[in-house]
Amino acid sequence: MSTVPQEISKETVFGWFQHAILDRQNDVLPFFREKGGWENCFKLWMSGQLRQLPGHPEVRCEQHIYGNAREAVDLLVETRTVPPQFICIELKAESFFHSAKQERVNAEHVFFQSFENDLRKLRRVQLQNALGLAVAICITGSAAGPLETRGYQSEVLSLNDRTNVTIFISDCDRIASDTGW
């Protein structure tokens, strides 16, 4: 039996992500600047962090929970409670080269569209007792701005190297563009 609470909230998960970023803060900016992006690195950091939680939940990456073989959730956390609770997490991590390749550096950033697409995808989770969350990690104001404008819950973390990282989180019940925000 796990000591993880039966009902894990969005705020609890948000805290886990904040802790993970602060724990690896010296790696954030160098990885952000790498070609190929750092979302997969961040996913692996998080899976390692999540496995260390009380009760040692099972954490799996790239799990097919949407009912088709082409789509997979980035992180699936399963508590060892009875019945188990599932936390389905879609990640977005802003990458300098990915943004430049898509000519987003000086244009209005459309990073938020990928975030909102993940929220829509989470509405199709085929698991009982599941919490679906999308988490976005932004380094630049051009990526963070549209998410802030749309009112997603966020927290700005100041890292040792004076880099500000903004973390956004939302559950799949609130998608700003679907409500006209």
Tab-separated table of C-alpha atoms in Angstrom:
chain	number	residue	atom	x	y	z
A	1	MET	CA	0.000	0.000	0.000
A	2	SER	CA	1.298	3.447	-0.928
A	3	THR	CA	1.654	6.493	1.267
A	4	VAL	CA	0.835	8.626	-1.777
A	5	PRO	CA	-2.594	10.219	-1.183
A	6	GLN	CA	-5.475	8.451	-2.925
A	7	GLU	CA	-6.463	11.642	-4.725
A	8	ILE	CA	-3.436	13.374	-6.177
A	9	SER	CA	-4.196	16.924	-7.242
A	10	LYS	CA	-2.969	19.082	-10.083
A	11	GLU	CA	-1.203	21.276	-7.499
A	12	THR	CA	0.700	18.271	-6.128
A	13	VAL	CA	1.917	17.331	-9.601
A	14	PHE	CA	2.844	20.985	-10.231
A	15	GLY	CA	5.079	20.861	-7.153
A	16	TRP	CA	6.773	17.713	-8.428
A	17	PHE	CA	7.702	19.491	-11.663
A	18	GLN	CA	8.972	22.577	-9.849
A	19	HIS	CA	11.180	20.394	-7.664
A	20	ALA	CA	12.543	18.467	-10.671
A	21	ILE	CA	13.519	21.647	-12.511
A	22	LEU	CA	15.198	23.159	-9.469
A	23	ASP	CA	17.000	19.869	-8.852
A	24	ARG	CA	18.465	19.918	-12.389
A	25	GLN	CA	18.604	23.693	-12.851
A	26	ASN	CA	22.203	23.749	-14.077
A	27	ASP	CA	21.176	21.532	-17.006
A	28	VAL	CA	18.091	23.454	-18.169
A	29	LEU	CA	19.636	26.240	-20.267
A	30	PRO	CA	22.330	24.086	-21.945
A	31	PHE	CA	19.713	21.474	-22.884
A	32	PHE	CA	17.313	24.183	-24.117
A	33	ARG	CA	20.052	25.301	-26.538
A	34	GLU	CA	20.733	21.801	-27.922
A	35	LYS	CA	19.490	20.848	-31.368
A	36	GLY	CA	16.776	18.250	-31.238
A	37	GLY	CA	15.137	19.741	-28.179
A	38	TRP	CA	15.201	18.588	-24.606
A	39	GLU	CA	11.669	17.320	-24.073
A	40	ASN	CA	12.843	13.696	-24.030
A	41	CYS	CA	15.584	14.537	-21.527
A	42	PHE	CA	13.047	16.272	-19.328
A	43	LYS	CA	10.669	13.322	-19.604
A	44	LEU	CA	13.425	10.994	-18.389
A	45	TRP	CA	14.369	13.362	-15.538
A	46	MET	CA	10.736	13.434	-14.467
A	47	SER	CA	10.264	9.677	-14.683
A	48	GLY	CA	13.260	9.239	-12.373
A	49	GLN	CA	11.969	11.878	-9.948
A	50	LEU	CA	8.462	10.427	-9.904
A	51	ARG	CA	9.731	6.925	-9.111
A	52	GLN	CA	11.275	8.327	-5.914
A	53	LEU	CA	7.943	9.563	-4.535
A	54	PRO	CA	6.522	7.931	-1.398
A	55	GLY	CA	5.087	4.556	-2.310
A	56	HIS	CA	7.371	4.341	-5.355
A	57	PRO	CA	4.670	4.584	-8.019
A	58	GLU	CA	5.098	2.830	-11.319
A	59	VAL	CA	6.140	5.341	-13.991
A	60	ARG	CA	6.106	4.502	-17.689
A	61	CYS	CA	6.958	6.625	-20.719
A	62	GLU	CA	5.187	6.643	-24.086
A	63	GLN	CA	2.176	4.526	-23.132
A	64	HIS	CA	-0.700	3.933	-25.553
A	65	ILE	CA	-3.752	4.993	-23.544
A	66	TYR	CA	-5.698	6.846	-26.230
A	67	GLY	CA	-7.199	3.929	-28.114
A	68	ASN	CA	-4.927	4.072	-31.154
A	69	ALA	CA	-1.400	2.882	-31.792
A	70	ARG	CA	-0.129	6.216	-33.154
A	71	GLU	CA	-0.574	8.250	-29.974
A	72	ALA	CA	1.070	7.734	-26.601
A	73	VAL	CA	1.067	9.715	-23.377
A	74	ASP	CA	4.476	11.090	-22.392
A	75	LEU	CA	4.326	9.933	-18.763
A	76	LEU	CA	1.928	7.542	-17.078
A	77	VAL	CA	2.127	7.385	-13.286
A	78	GLU	CA	0.285	4.580	-11.506
A	79	THR	CA	0.005	4.667	-7.736
A	80	ARG	CA	0.274	1.442	-5.804
A	81	THR	CA	-2.983	2.158	-3.994
A	82	VAL	CA	-6.145	0.081	-4.229
A	83	PRO	CA	-7.691	1.026	-6.541
A	84	PRO	CA	-4.740	2.589	-8.356
A	85	GLN	CA	-4.846	6.200	-9.464
A	86	PHE	CA	-3.394	7.086	-12.842
A	87	ILE	CA	-1.776	10.413	-13.670
A	88	CYS	CA	-1.446	10.931	-17.418
A	89	ILE	CA	1.021	13.712	-18.231
A	90	GLU	CA	1.702	15.292	-21.609
A	91	LEU	CA	4.890	17.388	-21.684
A	92	LYS	CA	5.948	20.323	-23.789
A	93	ALA	CA	9.442	21.754	-23.376
A	94	GLU	CA	10.369	24.812	-25.398
A	95	SER	CA	13.510	24.343	-27.474
A	96	PHE	CA	15.520	27.167	-29.025
A	97	PHE	CA	16.387	25.341	-32.245
A	98	HIS	CA	12.926	23.879	-32.693
A	99	SER	CA	11.451	27.375	-32.422
A	100	ALA	CA	14.015	28.793	-34.860
A	101	LYS	CA	13.416	25.988	-37.359
A	102	GLN	CA	9.724	26.809	-37.359
A	103	GLU	CA	10.489	30.550	-37.695
A	104	ARG	CA	8.968	31.303	-34.310
A	105	VAL	CA	11.845	33.262	-32.852
A	106	ASN	CA	10.578	36.712	-33.820
A	107	ALA	CA	6.981	35.863	-34.698
A	108	GLU	CA	4.104	35.288	-32.324
A	109	HIS	CA	4.921	32.001	-30.712
A	110	VAL	CA	2.523	29.126	-31.370
A	111	PHE	CA	3.947	26.814	-28.695
A	112	PHE	CA	0.587	27.143	-26.924
A	113	GLN	CA	-1.144	25.324	-29.788
A	114	SER	CA	0.848	22.153	-29.112
A	115	PHE	CA	0.024	22.492	-25.407
A	116	GLU	CA	-3.691	22.831	-26.132
A	117	ASN	CA	-3.584	19.932	-28.612
A	118	ASP	CA	-2.168	17.781	-25.818
A	119	LEU	CA	-5.025	18.873	-23.545
A	120	ARG	CA	-7.534	17.816	-26.197
A	121	LYS	CA	-5.754	14.491	-26.590
A	122	LEU	CA	-5.977	13.904	-22.823
A	123	ARG	CA	-9.763	14.049	-23.082
A	124	ARG	CA	-9.567	10.666	-24.838
A	125	VAL	CA	-7.715	8.810	-22.073
A	126	GLN	CA	-9.166	5.330	-21.717
A	127	LEU	CA	-8.338	4.659	-18.068
A	128	GLN	CA	-10.566	4.695	-14.998
A	129	ASN	CA	-9.582	6.971	-12.099
A	130	ALA	CA	-7.185	9.043	-14.220
A	131	LEU	CA	-6.020	12.631	-13.870
A	132	GLY	CA	-4.962	14.087	-17.237
A	133	LEU	CA	-2.510	16.999	-17.142
A	134	ALA	CA	-0.478	18.932	-19.683
A	135	VAL	CA	2.721	20.606	-18.509
A	136	ALA	CA	4.673	23.172	-20.528
A	137	ILE	CA	8.180	24.387	-19.739
A	138	CYS	CA	9.010	27.786	-21.270
A	139	ILE	CA	12.329	29.608	-21.267
A	140	THR	CA	11.471	32.618	-23.433
A	141	GLY	CA	8.766	35.204	-23.027
A	142	SER	CA	7.633	34.600	-26.596
A	143	ALA	CA	6.677	31.020	-25.701
A	144	ALA	CA	5.290	31.838	-22.252
A	145	GLY	CA	3.317	34.941	-23.287
A	146	PRO	CA	0.465	33.248	-25.172
A	147	LEU	CA	0.002	30.712	-22.367
A	148	GLU	CA	-0.052	33.527	-19.784
A	149	THR	CA	-2.545	35.492	-21.889
A	150	ARG	CA	-4.797	32.448	-21.974
A	151	GLY	CA	-4.746	32.244	-18.181
A	152	TYR	CA	-3.116	28.871	-17.604
A	153	GLN	CA	-1.806	28.240	-14.095
A	154	SER	CA	1.886	29.062	-13.989
A	155	GLU	CA	4.898	29.554	-11.791
A	156	VAL	CA	8.146	31.336	-12.653
A	157	LEU	CA	11.304	29.771	-11.274
A	158	SER	CA	14.585	31.704	-11.167
A	159	LEU	CA	17.540	29.416	-11.705
A	160	ASN	CA	21.117	29.835	-10.459
A	161	ASP	CA	22.252	31.212	-13.819
A	162	ARG	CA	19.519	33.914	-13.694
A	163	THR	CA	17.422	32.086	-16.275
A	164	ASN	CA	13.701	32.303	-15.643
A	165	VAL	CA	11.727	29.165	-16.397
A	166	THR	CA	7.946	29.335	-16.517
A	167	ILE	CA	6.034	26.139	-15.842
A	168	PHE	CA	2.424	25.923	-17.000
A	169	ILE	CA	-0.052	23.243	-16.022
A	170	SER	CA	-3.650	22.539	-16.911
A	171	ASP	CA	-6.062	19.677	-16.753
A	172	CYS	CA	-7.966	18.667	-19.846
A	173	ASP	CA	-11.194	20.271	-18.598
A	174	ARG	CA	-9.821	23.763	-19.220
A	175	ILE	CA	-8.620	24.649	-22.699
A	176	ALA	CA	-8.527	28.400	-23.202
A	177	SER	CA	-9.079	28.445	-26.961
A	178	ASP	CA	-12.154	26.207	-26.558
A	179	THR	CA	-13.733	28.747	-24.216
A	180	GLY	CA	-12.977	31.805	-26.327
A	181	TRP	CA	-10.197	33.159	-24.075
